[in-house]
Amino acid sequence: MVGLQVPSAGEKDYPIFFKNGTVKLGGEREPVPRPKKWPIANILAPGANNIPDAFIVGGPYEEEEGELNRPEDREFRNQAECIKKRIVWDLESRCYLNPHAVVSFQKRIADCRLWPVEITRVPLTPAPKGKTTKFDKIDDENQLSFHGVAYVNMVPLLYPGVKRIRGAFHVHPYLDSIVYEKTKCLFSLFRDTGHHLNNKAGGINSPLSKSVIPKSIKEDKTVKEKDVEGKPKPMEMQAPSIKSQSSDTPLEVEISTPHNPEGQQYVEAGTYIVLEIQLDKALVPKRLPEELAKRVKEMIPPRPPLTRRTGGAQKAVSDYHAQIKNISRAILDEYHRMFGKQMASTGNDLDNETLDEQKCQLNYELNYSGKYFAFKEQLKHAVVKIVREKYLKTTSFESQEELQAFISELYVFLVDQMHVALNQTMSDDIQDAVSTIYTSSEQLRFFAFEAEVNENFDMARMYYEERLVREPQNLEHWLDYGAFCLLTEDNIKAQECFQKALSLNQNHIHSLLLCGVLAVLMENYEQAEIFFEDATCLEPTNVVAWTLLGLYYEIQNNDIRMEMAFHEASKQLQARVLQAQVLKQKSNGTVEYEEGGNIESSPGPWRMPSASSTTAMKMEGSGGATLSILDEFLEESSKLQSESQEPLFTDPSVSQKPSNQYIKDILEKKDTSKCQDSSVWLHLNSTNISQSHVTIFMETIRFLMKVNAVQYVHRVLAHELLCPQGGPSCEYYLVLAQTHLLKKDFAKAEEYLQQAAQMDYLNPNVWGVKGHLYFLSGNHAEAKACYERTISFVTDASEMHFIFLRLGLIYLEEKEYEKAKKTYLQACKRSPSCLTWLGLGIACYRLEELTEAEDALSEANALNNCNAEVWAYLSLVSLKAKRQLEAEQAYKYTMKLKLKDEALLAEIHMVQETVGFGNPSF
């Protein structure tokens, strides 16, 4: 028999019992779905014991809230629910909670967190016909038979919108001190005064009048206690006052802890009970997605895309060109009509006298026919648009002189543009256009990132702003610029960029998350909660969104909601990894499903609770069907983690404890010998999950590092360190080193990189970051060794561009020009930029390969014509090639752009003196 108590309207709690459990022999699984039964005995009508339209459907173990929901528990549960003996109730009991009981229920869950569900063995004596079964009366001083207790974590019922929890819970021996320590419960439901079973006919849920101590009966250790279920049915109860068992008043009498050898057998056998508790209405209301979307719109109004302007200066000039072309064609047609036959007979050889005569006749015909005035009217509207759009003249002139000056300026412009249009019309007069190199938006993003890493923030800002000017409606450009502003610690401008991106698309998850992060950094906590919650509603499978929501609740000291968010993030990460594994196995043709499949009942839409709430507690039989392939996944993951015996996924049950106890338990269980393979640093391949150890916190760290939210990273790193599946991994130390590199704290960065190298010395990212550390600290010899080691690995590091760039620079400093040339050539092939072509040009120039040097420097100049060093080396190449004009032009731009390299400038002056030209000021 199983029993538990729920708050009631009276002074005593309301007891619920599930009796007459049926022993099932092993060998077959309980069918699903199967009907639920009323907890009423002796119903003679066939099928009347079944609850209409109520069925036990089971579900995947991983989606349960209990204790045995990890992948490694699957095999044990399959054996217990199929092969071994078990006890099945399949009962559903309902009770009503009035508003006072709901408040008491919430308070006790928040205070105690764990709810005791007692289980005991009750021998029954046959009753006469027509009478209900009675319990044997046994002396109160004897111990209960096989008295156990399951500690049900009720905290999920305090999560917003949660109305149901279901899971398997271990059965422990009932010991007064332990029960009180965990649940603050002073009385045993089956044993203590005021909580006795009623041996009179009157229903199962009647109050207890006398304790029952069943005789000790030997029990098979393989028997599994199984399943309580129920659905709400309102039952009116008066509620004068509430007396809670969660009182914090210390006990005056010391609680004894008698030995319970029979209950210990539950632990030895691994006994567990599957329990489901369902509410008709959630204890804590959840905001509807519509409400969250409305709040976001109120904070950041959506900005519709701008309609393209039909006017504008460029459009006015284009219209003028079109009119000139149309008029020129009409005049040519008229000329051909008048003089076409004459031209055919005489040919193209016409003297000037004949041409002047034809011109006079054409003018006369145009004026006489009125076509000249028609052409003027046709052109007038285009000229007016140029005056208004190009010259912004919309008011009258103040003086005649000002008017004449403007007409002269306008006439010159119109004649020039007429020639442009006529040259475009006359194909013979068209000259080859000068080819221009157009940089794409992705190239600009790469150039900006290159300047950002080299700490040339003005150049990076110019590239980011150029992208915005080109495509102001592209939200990715705003997010990139906002991330740059975060790096420069300009949080106000970063917030403006993220809000601008969100106004362009209010369903964009990354924009919502970044707005939430900035709101937290600027202590606008109410807005942050709206952004994070809206992100989880729009994309419930987003791991980063749930993790950031949990971190927000941690800042607000809301432990229960923090655990809820972390639990949901862990569940989504686990589901994603399993899905990836299944797809991988499917592609190999090795997926095999167990018969039956997973059957999951989906809850209805969230509803707002009223003042009263209804609760149901259920006992069911076996769980849902399983995937046999999951065992293979676990075997594979255990091979991949040869140095760690911890599971691949984050255990959701860890999040079911208060934060202080959470950290304490983790520190006690931490495995100091953990050594995991690291994935790629910062820009990681998230699909390669089987090769790296992933937690919800590390995934969030990757997102935050990508957007330069370093101020938020250290909080997440603390959770990664304490997470059972996280801890000090190679990637963890790499992220720490990166954050300290940004702060120029080289000593700390080197310390963390040493830790990372000890954990995975074959990781190219470790050596790449070490090279950056030594390069930035000025130790180029060590940096050179690290860079050379990095490029010698079979697997590339995450940012090879900067490794090639800096290694080539070191080679140039050490005058190893051949090595520098090869290094820069690799960089130009992989990711060409102004700096890679410049380095290649310098190396070729030093090797006296002037043609190759000029080609490389020309490429660099085409990508960035504002680099003074490029112009300086172009001047040197021109001087060596004896080209005076080009040398002087290049030198002019070198001085104009203020070359900072004094040694290079001195070299230019020396070569100019040698060749005798190149400096116009001589």
CSV table of N, CA and C in Angstrom, one decimal, residues 74 354 360 541 740 749 911:
chain,number,residue,atom,x,y,z
A,74,ARG,N,18.3,3.2,-18.3
A,74,ARG,CA,17.4,2.6,-19.2
A,74,ARG,C,17.4,1.1,-19.1
A,354,THR,N,28.5,71.4,-96.3
A,354,THR,CA,27.3,70.6,-96.4
A,354,THR,C,26.8,70.3,-95.0
A,360,CYS,N,21.4,73.6,-90.4
A,360,CYS,CA,20.5,74.7,-90.4
A,360,CYS,C,19.1,74.2,-90.9
A,541,THR,N,13.4,24.9,-28.1
A,541,THR,CA,14.5,24.0,-28.1
A,541,THR,C,15.9,24.7,-28.0
A,740,HIS,N,41.5,36.7,-20.4
A,740,HIS,CA,42.6,37.4,-19.8
A,740,HIS,C,43.5,38.0,-20.8
A,749,ALA,N,46.9,34.5,-18.2
A,749,ALA,CA,46.6,33.8,-19.5
A,749,ALA,C,47.6,32.7,-19.7
A,911,VAL,N,66.8,55.6,-50.8
A,911,VAL,CA,66.7,55.2,-52.2
A,911,VAL,C,66.5,56.4,-53.1
